[in-house]
Amino acid sequence: MANSNFPEKADELADNISQKGHEAGAKTRSAGAQAGDSVSSAADEGARRLKDAARRGGHAYDEAMDDLSARRASLEETIRQNPLGAAAGALLVGFVLGRFVL
């Protein structure tokens, strides 16, 4: 006779395969959860850095606008103090641009 324990061995093998399948599934779920946590963490870090860059960019823009306003006020004051010099400078710039551009 072949082997009378064949059905028992088959059941044992099936149980082992099922157990290994469950273990593999648990490991896969765990790895998926870890990957999800890593992606979530990276997304949070990216969002934080983007907000920080936007804040710094906003400050740089405000500083540039303040500097531009101060320079404009200084130029206006210079023109008010010396209108003939400003007109002569504007005429010279117009002449140079007209001569070399046209």
Coordinates of N, CA and C in Angstrom, one line a residue:
M1 N 0.8 -1.2 0.0 CA 0.0 0.0 0.0 C 0.9 1.2 0.0
A2 N 0.4 2.3 -0.6 CA 1.2 3.5 -0.7 C 1.5 4.1 0.6
N3 N 0.9 5.1 1.0 CA 1.1 5.6 2.4 C -0.3 5.9 2.9
S4 N -0.6 5.3 4.1 CA -1.9 5.5 4.7 C -2.0 6.9 5.4
N5 N -0.8 7.5 5.6 CA -0.8 8.8 6.3 C -0.9 10.0 5.3
F6 N -1.2 9.7 4.0 CA -1.2 10.7 3.0 C -2.2 11.8 3.3
P7 N -3.5 11.5 3.7 CA -4.4 12.5 4.0 C -4.0 13.4 5.1
E8 N -3.4 12.8 6.1 CA -2.9 13.6 7.3 C -1.7 14.5 6.9
K9 N -0.8 14.0 6.0 CA 0.3 14.8 5.5 C -0.2 15.9 4.7
A10 N -1.2 15.6 3.9 CA -1.8 16.6 3.0 C -2.4 17.8 3.8
D11 N -3.1 17.4 4.9 CA -3.7 18.4 5.8 C -2.7 19.2 6.5
E12 N -1.6 18.5 6.9 CA -0.5 19.2 7.6 C 0.2 20.2 6.7
L13 N 0.4 19.7 5.4 CA 1.0 20.6 4.4 C 0.1 21.8 4.1
A14 N -1.2 21.6 4.0 CA -2.1 22.6 3.7 C -2.1 23.6 4.9
D15 N -2.1 23.1 6.1 CA -2.1 24.0 7.3 C -0.8 24.8 7.3
N16 N 0.4 24.2 7.0 CA 1.6 24.9 6.9 C 1.6 26.0 5.8
I17 N 1.1 25.7 4.7 CA 1.0 26.7 3.6 C 0.0 27.8 4.0
S18 N -1.1 27.5 4.7 CA -2.0 28.5 5.1 C -1.3 29.4 6.2
Q19 N -0.6 28.8 7.1 CA 0.1 29.6 8.1 C 1.2 30.5 7.5
K20 N 1.9 30.0 6.6 CA 2.9 30.8 5.9 C 2.3 31.9 5.1
G21 N 1.1 31.6 4.5 CA 0.4 32.7 3.8 C -0.1 33.8 4.7
H22 N -0.6 33.4 5.9 CA -1.0 34.4 6.9 C 0.2 35.2 7.4
E23 N 1.3 34.6 7.6 CA 2.5 35.3 8.0 C 3.0 36.3 6.9
A24 N 3.0 35.8 5.7 CA 3.4 36.7 4.6 C 2.4 37.9 4.4
G25 N 1.1 37.6 4.6 CA 0.2 38.7 4.6 C 0.4 39.7 5.7
A26 N 0.7 39.2 6.9 CA 1.0 40.1 8.0 C 2.2 40.9 7.7
K27 N 3.2 40.3 7.2 CA 4.5 41.0 6.9 C 4.2 42.1 5.8
T28 N 3.4 41.7 4.8 CA 3.1 42.6 3.7 C 2.3 43.8 4.3
R29 N 1.3 43.5 5.1 CA 0.6 44.6 5.7 C 1.4 45.6 6.5
S30 N 2.4 45.0 7.3 CA 3.3 45.7 8.1 C 4.2 46.6 7.3
A31 N 4.7 46.0 6.2 CA 5.6 46.8 5.3 C 4.8 47.9 4.6
G32 N 3.5 47.6 4.2 CA 2.7 48.6 3.6 C 2.4 49.8 4.6
A33 N 2.2 49.4 5.8 CA 1.9 50.5 6.8 C 3.1 51.3 7.1
Q34 N 4.3 50.7 7.1 CA 5.6 51.4 7.3 C 5.8 52.3 6.1
A35 N 5.5 51.8 4.9 CA 5.7 52.6 3.7 C 4.7 53.8 3.7
G36 N 3.5 53.5 4.1 CA 2.5 54.6 4.2 C 2.9 55.7 5.2
D37 N 3.5 55.2 6.3 CA 3.9 56.2 7.3 C 5.1 57.0 6.8
S38 N 6.0 56.4 6.0 CA 7.1 57.1 5.5 C 6.7 58.1 4.4
V39 N 5.7 57.7 3.6 CA 5.2 58.7 2.6 C 4.5 59.8 3.3
S40 N 3.7 59.5 4.3 CA 3.0 60.5 5.1 C 4.0 61.5 5.7
S41 N 5.0 60.9 6.3 CA 6.0 61.8 7.0 C 6.7 62.7 6.0
A42 N 7.1 62.1 4.8 CA 7.7 62.9 3.8 C 6.8 64.0 3.2
A43 N 5.5 63.7 3.1 CA 4.6 64.7 2.6 C 4.5 65.8 3.7
D44 N 4.4 65.5 4.9 CA 4.3 66.5 6.0 C 5.6 67.3 6.0
E45 N 6.7 66.7 5.9 CA 8.0 67.5 5.8 C 8.0 68.4 4.6
G46 N 7.6 67.9 3.5 CA 7.6 68.7 2.2 C 6.6 69.9 2.4
A47 N 5.5 69.7 3.0 CA 4.5 70.8 3.2 C 5.1 71.8 4.2
R48 N 5.8 71.3 5.2 CA 6.4 72.2 6.2 C 7.5 73.1 5.5
R49 N 8.3 72.5 4.7 CA 9.3 73.2 4.0 C 8.8 74.2 3.0
L50 N 7.7 73.8 2.3 CA 7.1 74.7 1.4 C 6.5 75.9 2.1
K51 N 5.9 75.7 3.2 CA 5.3 76.8 4.0 C 6.4 77.7 4.5
D52 N 7.5 77.1 4.9 CA 8.7 77.9 5.4 C 9.3 78.8 4.2
A53 N 9.4 78.1 3.0 CA 9.9 78.9 1.9 C 9.0 80.0 1.5
A54 N 7.7 79.8 1.5 CA 6.7 80.8 1.2 C 6.8 82.0 2.2
R55 N 7.0 81.6 3.5 CA 7.1 82.7 4.5 C 8.3 83.5 4.2
R56 N 9.5 82.8 4.0 CA 10.7 83.5 3.7 C 10.6 84.4 2.4
G57 N 9.9 83.8 1.4 CA 9.8 84.6 0.2 C 8.9 85.8 0.4
G58 N 7.9 85.7 1.2 CA 7.1 86.8 1.6 C 7.8 87.9 2.3
H59 N 8.7 87.5 3.2 CA 9.5 88.5 3.9 C 10.5 89.2 2.9
A60 N 11.1 88.4 2.1 CA 12.0 89.0 1.1 C 11.3 89.9 0.2
Y61 N 10.1 89.6 -0.3 CA 9.3 90.5 -1.1 C 9.0 91.8 -0.3
D62 N 8.6 91.7 0.9 CA 8.3 92.9 1.7 C 9.5 93.8 1.9
E63 N 10.7 93.1 2.1 CA 11.9 93.9 2.3 C 12.3 94.6 1.0
A64 N 12.1 93.9 -0.2 CA 12.4 94.5 -1.5 C 11.5 95.7 -1.8
M65 N 10.2 95.5 -1.4 CA 9.3 96.6 -1.7 C 9.6 97.8 -0.8
D66 N 10.0 97.5 0.5 CA 10.3 98.6 1.4 C 11.6 99.4 0.8
D67 N 12.6 98.6 0.4 CA 13.8 99.2 -0.2 C 13.5 100.0 -1.5
L68 N 12.6 99.5 -2.3 CA 12.2 100.2 -3.5 C 11.5 101.5 -3.2
S69 N 10.6 101.4 -2.2 CA 9.9 102.6 -1.8 C 10.9 103.7 -1.2
A70 N 11.9 103.2 -0.5 CA 12.8 104.2 0.1 C 13.7 104.8 -1.0
R71 N 14.1 104.0 -2.0 CA 14.8 104.5 -3.1 C 14.0 105.5 -4.0
R72 N 12.7 105.2 -4.1 CA 11.9 106.0 -4.9 C 11.7 107.4 -4.2
A73 N 11.5 107.3 -2.9 CA 11.4 108.5 -2.1 C 12.7 109.4 -2.2
S74 N 13.8 108.7 -2.1 CA 15.1 109.4 -2.2 C 15.3 110.0 -3.6
L75 N 14.9 109.3 -4.6 CA 15.0 109.9 -6.0 C 14.0 111.1 -6.1
E76 N 12.8 111.0 -5.6 CA 11.9 112.1 -5.7 C 12.5 113.3 -4.9
E77 N 13.1 113.1 -3.8 CA 13.6 114.2 -3.0 C 14.8 114.8 -3.8
T78 N 15.6 114.0 -4.4 CA 16.7 114.5 -5.2 C 16.2 115.4 -6.4
I79 N 15.2 114.9 -7.1 CA 14.6 115.6 -8.2 C 13.9 116.9 -7.7
R80 N 13.3 116.9 -6.5 CA 12.7 118.2 -6.0 C 13.8 119.2 -5.6
Q81 N 14.9 118.7 -5.1 CA 16.0 119.6 -4.8 C 16.7 120.2 -6.0
N82 N 16.8 119.4 -7.1 CA 17.5 119.8 -8.3 C 16.7 119.5 -9.5
P83 N 15.7 120.2 -9.8 CA 14.8 119.9 -11.0 C 15.5 120.1 -12.3
L84 N 16.4 121.1 -12.4 CA 17.1 121.4 -13.7 C 18.1 120.2 -14.0
G85 N 18.8 119.8 -13.0 CA 19.7 118.7 -13.2 C 19.0 117.4 -13.5
A86 N 17.8 117.2 -12.9 CA 17.0 116.0 -13.2 C 16.5 116.1 -14.7
A87 N 16.1 117.3 -15.1 CA 15.6 117.4 -16.5 C 16.7 117.2 -17.5
A88 N 17.9 117.7 -17.1 CA 19.1 117.5 -18.0 C 19.5 116.1 -18.1
G89 N 19.4 115.4 -17.0 CA 19.7 113.9 -16.9 C 18.7 113.2 -17.8
A90 N 17.4 113.5 -17.7 CA 16.4 112.8 -18.4 C 16.6 113.1 -19.9
L91 N 17.0 114.3 -20.3 CA 17.2 114.7 -21.7 C 18.4 113.9 -22.2
L92 N 19.5 113.8 -21.4 CA 20.6 113.0 -21.8 C 20.3 111.5 -22.0
V93 N 19.6 110.9 -21.1 CA 19.2 109.5 -21.2 C 18.3 109.3 -22.5
G94 N 17.4 110.2 -22.7 CA 16.5 110.2 -23.9 C 17.4 110.3 -25.2
F95 N 18.3 111.2 -25.2 CA 19.2 111.3 -26.4 C 20.0 110.0 -26.6
V96 N 20.6 109.5 -25.6 CA 21.4 108.3 -25.7 C 20.5 107.1 -26.2
L97 N 19.4 106.9 -25.6 CA 18.5 105.9 -26.0 C 18.0 106.1 -27.5
G98 N 17.7 107.3 -27.8 CA 17.3 107.6 -29.2 C 18.4 107.4 -30.2
R99 N 19.6 107.7 -29.8 CA 20.7 107.6 -30.7 C 21.1 106.1 -31.0
F100 N 21.1 105.3 -29.9 CA 21.6 104.0 -30.1 C 20.5 102.9 -30.3
V101 N 19.3 103.2 -29.9 CA 18.2 102.3 -30.1 C 17.6 102.4 -31.5
L102 N 17.3 103.7 -31.9 CA 16.7 103.9 -33.2 C 17.6 103.9 -34.3

